[in-house]
Coordinates of C-alpha atoms and ligand atoms in Angstrom, one line a residue:
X1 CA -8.6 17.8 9.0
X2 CA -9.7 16.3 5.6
X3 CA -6.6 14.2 4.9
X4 CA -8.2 12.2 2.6
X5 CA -8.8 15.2 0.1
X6 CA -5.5 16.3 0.3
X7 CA -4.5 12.7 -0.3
X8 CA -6.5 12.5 -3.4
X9 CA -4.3 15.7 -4.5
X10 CA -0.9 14.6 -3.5
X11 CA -1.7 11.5 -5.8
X12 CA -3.0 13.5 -9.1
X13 CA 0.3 15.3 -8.4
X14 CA 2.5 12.0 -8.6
X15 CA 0.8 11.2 -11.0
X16 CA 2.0 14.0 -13.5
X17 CA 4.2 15.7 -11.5
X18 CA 6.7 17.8 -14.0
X19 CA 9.3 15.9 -12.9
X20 CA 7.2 12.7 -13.6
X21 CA 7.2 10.6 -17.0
X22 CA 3.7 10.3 -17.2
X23 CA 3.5 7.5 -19.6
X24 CA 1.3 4.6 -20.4
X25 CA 3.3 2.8 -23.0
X26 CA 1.5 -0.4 -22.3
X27 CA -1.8 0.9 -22.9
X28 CA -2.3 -1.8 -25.4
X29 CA -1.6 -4.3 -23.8
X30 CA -3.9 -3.6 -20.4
X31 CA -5.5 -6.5 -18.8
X32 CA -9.0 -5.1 -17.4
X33 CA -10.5 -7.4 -14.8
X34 CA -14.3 -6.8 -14.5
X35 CA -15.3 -6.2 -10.6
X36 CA -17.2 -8.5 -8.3
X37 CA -19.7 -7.6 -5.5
X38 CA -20.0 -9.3 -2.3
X39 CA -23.3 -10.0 -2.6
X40 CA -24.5 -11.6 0.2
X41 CA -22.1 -9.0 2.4
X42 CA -25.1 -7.0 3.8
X43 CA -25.9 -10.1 6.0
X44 CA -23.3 -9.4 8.2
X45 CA -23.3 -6.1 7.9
X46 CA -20.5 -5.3 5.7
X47 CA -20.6 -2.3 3.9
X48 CA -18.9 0.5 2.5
X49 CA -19.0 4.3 3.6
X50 CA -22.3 4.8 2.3
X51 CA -23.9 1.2 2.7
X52 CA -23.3 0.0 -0.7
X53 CA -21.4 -3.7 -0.8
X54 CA -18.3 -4.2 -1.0
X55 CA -16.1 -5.6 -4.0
X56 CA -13.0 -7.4 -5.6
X57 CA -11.9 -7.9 -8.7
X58 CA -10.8 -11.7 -9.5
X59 CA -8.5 -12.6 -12.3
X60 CA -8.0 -16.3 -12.2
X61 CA -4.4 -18.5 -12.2
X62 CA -3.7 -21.1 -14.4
X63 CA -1.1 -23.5 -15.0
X64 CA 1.7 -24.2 -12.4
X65 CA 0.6 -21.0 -10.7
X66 CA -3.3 -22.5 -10.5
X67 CA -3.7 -23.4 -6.6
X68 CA -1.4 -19.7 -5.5
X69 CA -3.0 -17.0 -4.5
X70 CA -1.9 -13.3 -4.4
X71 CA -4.3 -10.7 -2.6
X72 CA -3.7 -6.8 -3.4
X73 CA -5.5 -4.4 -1.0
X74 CA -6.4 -1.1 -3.0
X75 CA -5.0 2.1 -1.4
X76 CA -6.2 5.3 -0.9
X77 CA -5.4 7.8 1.9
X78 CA -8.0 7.6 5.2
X79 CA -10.9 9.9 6.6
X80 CA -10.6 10.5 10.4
X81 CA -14.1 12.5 10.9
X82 CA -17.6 12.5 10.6
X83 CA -17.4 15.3 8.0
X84 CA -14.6 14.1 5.6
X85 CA -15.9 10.4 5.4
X86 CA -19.5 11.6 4.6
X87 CA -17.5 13.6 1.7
X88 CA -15.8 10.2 1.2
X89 CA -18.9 7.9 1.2
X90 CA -19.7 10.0 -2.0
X91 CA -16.8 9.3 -4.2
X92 CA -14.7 5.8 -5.5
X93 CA -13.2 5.8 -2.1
X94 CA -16.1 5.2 0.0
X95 CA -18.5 3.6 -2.1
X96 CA -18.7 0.8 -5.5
X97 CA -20.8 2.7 -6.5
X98 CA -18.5 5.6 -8.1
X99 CA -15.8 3.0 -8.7
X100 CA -14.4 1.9 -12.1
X101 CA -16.0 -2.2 -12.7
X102 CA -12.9 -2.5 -15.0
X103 CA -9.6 -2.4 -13.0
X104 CA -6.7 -2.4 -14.8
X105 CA -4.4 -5.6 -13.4
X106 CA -0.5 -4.4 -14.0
X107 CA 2.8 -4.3 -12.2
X108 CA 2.7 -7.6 -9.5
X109 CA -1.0 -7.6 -10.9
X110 CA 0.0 -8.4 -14.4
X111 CA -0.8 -11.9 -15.8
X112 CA 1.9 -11.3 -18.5
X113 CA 5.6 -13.6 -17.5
X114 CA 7.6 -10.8 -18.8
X115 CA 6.0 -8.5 -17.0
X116 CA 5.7 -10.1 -13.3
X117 CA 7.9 -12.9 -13.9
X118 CA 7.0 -14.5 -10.7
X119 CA 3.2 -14.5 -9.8
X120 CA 2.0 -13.7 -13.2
X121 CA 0.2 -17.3 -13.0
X122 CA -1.3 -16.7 -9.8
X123 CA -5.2 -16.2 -9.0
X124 CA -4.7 -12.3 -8.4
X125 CA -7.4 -10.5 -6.4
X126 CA -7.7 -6.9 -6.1
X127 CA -9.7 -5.8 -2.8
X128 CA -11.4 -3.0 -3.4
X129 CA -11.1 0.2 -0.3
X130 CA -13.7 1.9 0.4
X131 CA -14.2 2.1 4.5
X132 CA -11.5 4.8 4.8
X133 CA -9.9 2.9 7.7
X134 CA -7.6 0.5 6.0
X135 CA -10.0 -2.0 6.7
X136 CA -9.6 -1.9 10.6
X137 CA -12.9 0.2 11.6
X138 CA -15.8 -1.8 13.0
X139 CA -18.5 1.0 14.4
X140 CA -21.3 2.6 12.6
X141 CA -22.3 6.4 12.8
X142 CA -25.9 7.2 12.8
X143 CA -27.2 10.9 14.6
X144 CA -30.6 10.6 12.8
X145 CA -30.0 12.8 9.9
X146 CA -26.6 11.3 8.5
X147 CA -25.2 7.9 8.3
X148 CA -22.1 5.9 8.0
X149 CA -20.6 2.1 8.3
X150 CA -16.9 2.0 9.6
X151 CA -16.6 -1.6 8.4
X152 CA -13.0 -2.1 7.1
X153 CA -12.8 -5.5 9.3
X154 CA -16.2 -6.7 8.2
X155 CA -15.5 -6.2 4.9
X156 CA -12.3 -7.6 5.0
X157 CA -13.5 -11.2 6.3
X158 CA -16.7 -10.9 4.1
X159 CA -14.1 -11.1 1.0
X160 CA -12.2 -13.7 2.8
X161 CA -15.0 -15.8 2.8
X162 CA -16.2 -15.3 -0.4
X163 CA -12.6 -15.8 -1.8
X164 CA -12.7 -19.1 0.4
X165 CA -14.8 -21.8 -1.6
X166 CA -13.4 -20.2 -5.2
X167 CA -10.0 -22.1 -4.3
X168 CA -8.2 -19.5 -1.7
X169 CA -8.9 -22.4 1.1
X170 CA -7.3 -24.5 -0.9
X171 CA -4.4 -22.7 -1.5
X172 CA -0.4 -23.8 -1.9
X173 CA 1.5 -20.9 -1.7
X174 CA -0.4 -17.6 -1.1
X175 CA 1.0 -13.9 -0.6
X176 CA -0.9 -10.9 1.0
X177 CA -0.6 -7.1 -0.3
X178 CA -1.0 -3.5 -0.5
X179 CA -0.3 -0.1 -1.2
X180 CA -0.7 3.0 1.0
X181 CA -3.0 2.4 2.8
X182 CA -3.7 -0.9 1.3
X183 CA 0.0 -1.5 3.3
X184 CA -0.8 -0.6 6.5
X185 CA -4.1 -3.1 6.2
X186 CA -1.3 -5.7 4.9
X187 CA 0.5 -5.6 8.3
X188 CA -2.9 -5.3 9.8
X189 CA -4.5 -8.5 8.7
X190 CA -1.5 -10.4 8.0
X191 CA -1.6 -13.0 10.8
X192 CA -4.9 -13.3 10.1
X193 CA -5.0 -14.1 6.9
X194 CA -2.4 -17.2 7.4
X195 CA -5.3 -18.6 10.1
X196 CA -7.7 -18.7 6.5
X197 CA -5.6 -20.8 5.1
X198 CA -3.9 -25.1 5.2
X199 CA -1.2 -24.9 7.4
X200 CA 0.7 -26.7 5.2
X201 CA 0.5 -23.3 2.4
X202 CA 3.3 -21.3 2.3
X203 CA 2.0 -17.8 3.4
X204 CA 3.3 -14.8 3.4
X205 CA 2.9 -10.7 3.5
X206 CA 4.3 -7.7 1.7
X207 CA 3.5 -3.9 2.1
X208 CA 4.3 -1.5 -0.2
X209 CA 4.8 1.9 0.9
X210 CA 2.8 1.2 3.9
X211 CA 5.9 1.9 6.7
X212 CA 4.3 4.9 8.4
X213 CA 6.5 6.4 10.6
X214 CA 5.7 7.9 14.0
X215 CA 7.4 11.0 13.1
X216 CA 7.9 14.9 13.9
X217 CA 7.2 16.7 11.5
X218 CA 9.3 19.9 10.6
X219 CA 7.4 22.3 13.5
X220 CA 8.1 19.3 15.5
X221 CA 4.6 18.4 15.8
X222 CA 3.3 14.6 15.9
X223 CA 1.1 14.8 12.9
X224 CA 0.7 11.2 11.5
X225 CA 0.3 10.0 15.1
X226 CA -2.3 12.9 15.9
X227 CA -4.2 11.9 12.7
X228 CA -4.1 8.1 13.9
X229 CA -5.5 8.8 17.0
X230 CA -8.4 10.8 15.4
X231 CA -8.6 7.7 12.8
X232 CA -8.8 5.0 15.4
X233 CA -8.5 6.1 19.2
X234 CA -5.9 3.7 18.8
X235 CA -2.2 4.0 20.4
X236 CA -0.2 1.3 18.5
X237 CA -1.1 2.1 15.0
X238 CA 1.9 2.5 13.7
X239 CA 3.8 -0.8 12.0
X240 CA 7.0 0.3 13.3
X241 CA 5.3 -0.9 16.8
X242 CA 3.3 -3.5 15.5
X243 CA 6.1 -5.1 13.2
X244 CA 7.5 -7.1 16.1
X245 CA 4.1 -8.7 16.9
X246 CA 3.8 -10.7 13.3
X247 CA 4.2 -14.1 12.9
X248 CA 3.5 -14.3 9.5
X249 CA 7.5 -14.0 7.0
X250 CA 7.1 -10.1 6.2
X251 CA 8.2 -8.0 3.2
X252 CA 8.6 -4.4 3.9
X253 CA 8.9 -2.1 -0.1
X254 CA 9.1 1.4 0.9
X255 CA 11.0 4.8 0.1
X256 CA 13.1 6.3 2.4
X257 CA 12.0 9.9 1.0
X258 CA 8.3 8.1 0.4
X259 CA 6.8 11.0 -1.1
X260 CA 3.0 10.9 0.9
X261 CA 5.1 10.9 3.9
X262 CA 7.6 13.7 2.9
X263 CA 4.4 15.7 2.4
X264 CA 2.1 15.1 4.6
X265 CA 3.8 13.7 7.5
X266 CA 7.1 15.5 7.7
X267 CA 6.0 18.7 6.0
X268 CA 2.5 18.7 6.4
X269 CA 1.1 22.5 4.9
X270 CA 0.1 23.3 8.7
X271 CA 3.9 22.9 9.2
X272 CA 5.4 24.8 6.0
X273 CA 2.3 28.3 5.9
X274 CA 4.8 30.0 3.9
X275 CA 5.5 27.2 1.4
X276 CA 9.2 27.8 1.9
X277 CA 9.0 23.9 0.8
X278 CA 6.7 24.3 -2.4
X279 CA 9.4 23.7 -4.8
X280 CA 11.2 20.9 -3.1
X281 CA 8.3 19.1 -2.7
X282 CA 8.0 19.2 -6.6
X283 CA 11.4 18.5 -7.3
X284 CA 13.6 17.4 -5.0
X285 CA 16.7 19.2 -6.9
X286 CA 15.2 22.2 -5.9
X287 CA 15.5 21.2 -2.3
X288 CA 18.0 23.8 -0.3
X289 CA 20.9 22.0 1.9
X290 CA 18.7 22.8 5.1
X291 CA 15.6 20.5 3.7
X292 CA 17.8 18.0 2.2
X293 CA 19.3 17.5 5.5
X294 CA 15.8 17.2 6.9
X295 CA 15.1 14.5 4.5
X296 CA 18.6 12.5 5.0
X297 CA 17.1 12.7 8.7
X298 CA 13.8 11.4 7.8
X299 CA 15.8 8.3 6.2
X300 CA 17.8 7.4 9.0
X301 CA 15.0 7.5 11.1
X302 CA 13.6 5.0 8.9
X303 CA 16.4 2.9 8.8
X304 CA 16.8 3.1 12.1
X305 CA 13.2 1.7 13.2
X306 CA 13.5 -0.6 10.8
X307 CA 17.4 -2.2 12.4
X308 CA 16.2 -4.8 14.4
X309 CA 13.7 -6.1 11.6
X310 CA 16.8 -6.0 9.2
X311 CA 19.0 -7.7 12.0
X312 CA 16.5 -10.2 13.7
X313 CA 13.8 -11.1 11.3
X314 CA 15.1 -14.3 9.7
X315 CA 12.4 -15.1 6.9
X316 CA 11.5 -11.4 6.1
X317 CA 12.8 -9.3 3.3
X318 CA 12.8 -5.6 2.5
X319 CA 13.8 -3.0 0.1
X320 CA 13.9 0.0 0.9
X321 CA 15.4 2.2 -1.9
X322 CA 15.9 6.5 -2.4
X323 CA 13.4 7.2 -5.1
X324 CA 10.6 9.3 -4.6
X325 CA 7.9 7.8 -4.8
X326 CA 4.8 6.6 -3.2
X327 CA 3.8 2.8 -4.0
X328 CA 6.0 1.1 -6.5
X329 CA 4.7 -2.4 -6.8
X330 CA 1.5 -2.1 -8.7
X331 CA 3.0 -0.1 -11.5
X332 CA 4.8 -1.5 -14.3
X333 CA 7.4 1.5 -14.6
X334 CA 8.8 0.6 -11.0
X335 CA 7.6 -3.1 -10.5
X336 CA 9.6 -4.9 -12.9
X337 CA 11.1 -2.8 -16.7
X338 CA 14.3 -2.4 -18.9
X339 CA 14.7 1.1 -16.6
X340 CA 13.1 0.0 -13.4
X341 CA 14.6 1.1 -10.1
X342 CA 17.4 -1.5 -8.9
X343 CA 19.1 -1.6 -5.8
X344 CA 22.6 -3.5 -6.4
X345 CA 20.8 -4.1 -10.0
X346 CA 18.0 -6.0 -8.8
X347 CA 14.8 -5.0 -9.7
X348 CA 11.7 -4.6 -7.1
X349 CA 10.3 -7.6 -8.9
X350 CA 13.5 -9.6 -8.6
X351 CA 13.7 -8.8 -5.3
X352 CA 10.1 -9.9 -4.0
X353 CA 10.5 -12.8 -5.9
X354 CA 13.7 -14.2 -4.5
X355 CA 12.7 -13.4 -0.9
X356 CA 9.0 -15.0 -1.6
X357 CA 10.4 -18.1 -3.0
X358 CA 13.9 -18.0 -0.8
X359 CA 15.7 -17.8 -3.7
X360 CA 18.6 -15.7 -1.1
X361 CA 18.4 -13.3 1.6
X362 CA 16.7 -9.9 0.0
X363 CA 17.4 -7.1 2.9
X364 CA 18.1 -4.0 0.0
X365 CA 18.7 -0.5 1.8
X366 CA 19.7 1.9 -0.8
X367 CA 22.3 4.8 -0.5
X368 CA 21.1 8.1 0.4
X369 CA 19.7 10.6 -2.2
X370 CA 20.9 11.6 -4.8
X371 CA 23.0 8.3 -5.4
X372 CA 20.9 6.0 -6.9
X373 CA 20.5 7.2 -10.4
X374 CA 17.6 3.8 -11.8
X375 CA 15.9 6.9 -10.1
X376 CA 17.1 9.5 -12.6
X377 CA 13.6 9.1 -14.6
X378 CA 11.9 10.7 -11.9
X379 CA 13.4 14.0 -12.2
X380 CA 14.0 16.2 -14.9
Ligands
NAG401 C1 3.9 -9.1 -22.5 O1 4.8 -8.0 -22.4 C2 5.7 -7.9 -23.4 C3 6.6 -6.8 -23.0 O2 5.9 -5.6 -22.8 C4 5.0 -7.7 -24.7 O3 6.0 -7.6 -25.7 C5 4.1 -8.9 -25.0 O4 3.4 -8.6 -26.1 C6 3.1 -9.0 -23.8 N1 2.4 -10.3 -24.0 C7 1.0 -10.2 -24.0 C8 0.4 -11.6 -24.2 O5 0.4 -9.2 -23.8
NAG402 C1 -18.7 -7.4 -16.0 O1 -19.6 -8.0 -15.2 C2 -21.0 -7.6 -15.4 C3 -21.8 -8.2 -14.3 O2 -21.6 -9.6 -14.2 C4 -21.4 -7.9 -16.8 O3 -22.7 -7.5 -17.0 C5 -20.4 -7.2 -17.7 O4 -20.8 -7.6 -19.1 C6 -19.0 -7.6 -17.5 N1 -18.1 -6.8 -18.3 C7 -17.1 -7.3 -18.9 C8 -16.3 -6.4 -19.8 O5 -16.8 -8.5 -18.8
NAG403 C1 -25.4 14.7 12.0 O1 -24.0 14.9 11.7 C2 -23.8 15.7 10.5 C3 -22.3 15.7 10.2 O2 -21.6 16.0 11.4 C4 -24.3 17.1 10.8 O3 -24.2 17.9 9.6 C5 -25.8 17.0 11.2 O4 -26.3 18.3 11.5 C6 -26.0 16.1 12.3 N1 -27.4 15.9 12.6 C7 -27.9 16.0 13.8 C8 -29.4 15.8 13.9 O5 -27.2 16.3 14.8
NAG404 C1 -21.5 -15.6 1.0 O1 -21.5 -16.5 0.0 C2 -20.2 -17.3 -0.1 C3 -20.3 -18.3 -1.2 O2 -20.9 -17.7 -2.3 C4 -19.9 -18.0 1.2 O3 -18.6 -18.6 1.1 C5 -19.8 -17.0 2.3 O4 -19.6 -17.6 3.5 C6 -21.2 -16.2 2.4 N1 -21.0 -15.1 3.4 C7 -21.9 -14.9 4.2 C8 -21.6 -13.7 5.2 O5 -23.0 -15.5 4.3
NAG405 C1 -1.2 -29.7 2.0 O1 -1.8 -30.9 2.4 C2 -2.8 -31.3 1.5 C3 -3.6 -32.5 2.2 O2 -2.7 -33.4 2.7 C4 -2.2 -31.7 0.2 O3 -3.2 -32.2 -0.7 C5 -1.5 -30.5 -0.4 O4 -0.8 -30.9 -1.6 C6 -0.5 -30.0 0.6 N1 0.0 -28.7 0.1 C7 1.3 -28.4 0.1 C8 1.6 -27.0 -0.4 O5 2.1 -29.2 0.4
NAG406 C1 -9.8 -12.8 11.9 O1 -10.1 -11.6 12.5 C2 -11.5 -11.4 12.7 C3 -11.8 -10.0 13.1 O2 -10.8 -9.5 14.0 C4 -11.9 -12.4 13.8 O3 -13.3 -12.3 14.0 C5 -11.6 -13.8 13.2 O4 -12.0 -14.8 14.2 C6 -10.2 -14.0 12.9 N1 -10.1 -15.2 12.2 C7 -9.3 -16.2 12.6 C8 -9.3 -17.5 11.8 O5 -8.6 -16.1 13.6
NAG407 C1 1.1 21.8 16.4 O1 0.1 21.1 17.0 C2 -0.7 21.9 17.9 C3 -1.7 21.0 18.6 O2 -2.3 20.0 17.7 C4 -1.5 22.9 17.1 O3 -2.2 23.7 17.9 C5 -0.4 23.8 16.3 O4 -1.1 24.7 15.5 C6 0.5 22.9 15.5 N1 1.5 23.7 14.9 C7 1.8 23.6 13.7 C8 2.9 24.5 13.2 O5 1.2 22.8 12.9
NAG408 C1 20.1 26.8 6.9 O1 20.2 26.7 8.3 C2 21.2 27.6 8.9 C3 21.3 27.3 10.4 O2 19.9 27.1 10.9 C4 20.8 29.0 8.6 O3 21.7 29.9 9.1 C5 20.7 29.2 7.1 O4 20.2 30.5 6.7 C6 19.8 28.2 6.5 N1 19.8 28.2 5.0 C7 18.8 28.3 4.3 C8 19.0 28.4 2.8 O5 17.6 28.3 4.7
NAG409 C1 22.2 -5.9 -14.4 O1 21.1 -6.8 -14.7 C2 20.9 -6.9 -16.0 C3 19.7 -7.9 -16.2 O2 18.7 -7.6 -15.4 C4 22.1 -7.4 -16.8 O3 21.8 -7.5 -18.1 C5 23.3 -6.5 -16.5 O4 24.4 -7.0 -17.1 C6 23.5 -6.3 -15.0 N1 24.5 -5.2 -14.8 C7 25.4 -5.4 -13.9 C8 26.4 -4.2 -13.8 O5 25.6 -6.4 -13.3

């Protein structure tokens, strides 16, 4: 199965979905952060897809914000076989060398107060994902004629140490990220991250559309957890497991109709050959009462795995609200504007914020769809 391609697709669509406003009203005012390799990375072997080094892109704190830290893991889908990562280990997501040097740094990336009012002063790093493995794998594939480094976790702690002696060792207050699967790798290396740093910084981990649920899908089929075990020979993948396990305060930002999930996990196209779900996929107003049910299921499943987090975890926060969506903290639109989403009119922005600093309690479930209309820009 060649996920990741389909991934790639599912993301041009959200994109500009119809029912999407595709702008980029802050085009002018785009902070582009040039990219760093990793340059002595190849010593310990860590190395993207196709063997070129790894990267991050550094845009440095100042004032109060000086000695925090805020680490973004880029997202992108997965491979889970020989033949889609040697596909991969061609394009941006398996190798620096097809990726952008310029990143552009918005949403809980931006360096601009009214923008990211709370870690716009922070040294913000941007790790760059290119082992297709949410930077877990550590094997290499090599049958004589083709080649390929699974080295998420190499990579990972190659950054880590480079990021060490530029001040992230001596860090304050320090918060780890991601998106997709840049979110999953959040809850992956999150207790690991806090051993980097003084045990006297305030450390702390977020993931962004990264709550993958171990899910049927509509033919009742486990396909997320059959594509995990192809992508790691792993059991206890899923964060809904590993949640329990992490030490570190956590901050779970997810949809309860996340849209990669809706169609890939719950409807996958294997499940849906007639594309009786084409149209609600695009618009969820075109979504019969049958599939909407399906979906209101799909959320209280989510709610439900997440209940004893909500009801136990004392120092972690979440926000889960009913937009579609996939990833909402690294663009501007949904991070932190006049027409943002808001649960109980609180912002995604406000709500990291106060639950980072312990300004109150943030635990935001939304109502079910269609109720929240902060969504109503989403759909024509
Ligand atoms: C920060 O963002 C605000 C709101 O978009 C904008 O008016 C302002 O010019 C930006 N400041 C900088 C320095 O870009
Ligand atoms: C980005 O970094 C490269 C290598 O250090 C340098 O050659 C290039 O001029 C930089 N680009 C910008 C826009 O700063
Ligand atoms: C190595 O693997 C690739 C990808 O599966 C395959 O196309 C190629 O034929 C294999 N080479 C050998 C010598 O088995
Ligand atoms: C690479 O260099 C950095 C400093 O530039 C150092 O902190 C790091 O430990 C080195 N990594 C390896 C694998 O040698
Ligand atoms: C942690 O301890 C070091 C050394 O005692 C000190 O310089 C630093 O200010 C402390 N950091 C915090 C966040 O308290
Ligand atoms: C972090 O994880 C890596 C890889 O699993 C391990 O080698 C390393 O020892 C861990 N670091 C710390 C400080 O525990
Ligand atoms: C369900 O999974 C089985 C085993 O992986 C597969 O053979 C079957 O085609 C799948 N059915 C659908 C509708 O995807
Ligand atoms: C919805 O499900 C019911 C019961 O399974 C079925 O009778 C009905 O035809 C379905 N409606 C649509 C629009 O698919
Ligand atoms: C919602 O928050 C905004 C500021 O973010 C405020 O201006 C507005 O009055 C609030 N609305 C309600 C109903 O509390």
């Amino acid at each position: 199965m060649k996920l990741n391609v389909v991934v790639l697709a599912a993301l041009a669509v959200l994109t500009c979905a119809p029912w999407r406003v595709c702008s980029e009203k802050s085009e002018e005012h785009r902070l582009l952060v040039n990219m760093t390799l990793v340059r002595n990375a190849s010593t310990v072997g860590a190395l993207c897809l196709d063997g070129s080094l790894p990267a991050y892109h550094l845009h440095r704190g100042f004032g109060a914000g000086a000695k925090n830290w805020l680490l973004q893991f880029e997202g992108g889908g997965w491979c889970n076989d020989v033949e889609s990562c040697l596909d991969r280990a061609e394009t941006r997501r398996g190798s620096t060398r097809y990726m952008t040097k310029l990143e552009v740094f918005s949403g809980i990336l931006s360096n601009n107060a009214s923008l990211n009012p709370d870690f716009y002063n922070w040294n913000r790093v941007k790790l760059r994902y290119c082992d297709g493995a949410s930077f877990a794998g550590d094997a290499i594939f090599d049958n004589g004629t083709s080649l390929l480094y699974f080295r998420g976790q190499r990579i990972w702690q190659a950054i880590i140490h480079d990021l060490l002696p530029k001040g992230l060792g001596m860090a304050r207050k320090a918060l780890l990220s991601g998106c997709s699967a840049g979110g999953l790798a959040s809850f992956l290396h999150c207790d690991n991250f806090t051993k980097y740093l003084p045990a006297n910084a305030s450390v702390k981990c977020l993931s962004d559309a990264g709550f993958f649920l171990d899910a049927r899908d509509i033919s009742l089929n486990h396909t997320m957890r059959s594509f995990y075990k192809d992508l790691v020979s792993l059991q206890c993948f899923f964060p809904q497991y590993a949640l329990r396990f992490i030490q570190t305060p956590f901050f779970i930002l997810n949809s309860a109709y996340d849209v990669f999930q809706f169609h890939h996990g719950l409807v996958p196209p294997s499940a849906d050959p007639h594309g009786h779900w084409n149209h609600c996929k695009l618009n969820p107003a075109a979504c019969d009462a049958n599939q909407t049910a399906i979906l209101q299921g799909f959320r209280r499943d989510m709610i439900v795995s997440l209940f004893s987090f909500f009801e136990c975890s004392e120092r972690g926060g979440m926000y889960i609200n009913s937009c579609f969506a996939h990833c909402q903290s690294e663009s501007q639109d949904t991070w932190f504007g006049i027409d943002s989403p808001r649960i109980h009119n609180k912002t995604i922005a406000q709500a990291v914020g106060d639950w980072y600093f312990s300004r109150r309690v943030t635990k935001e479930i939304d109502c079910a769809y269609p109720c929240d209309t902060t969504c109503h820009n989403l759909i024509p």
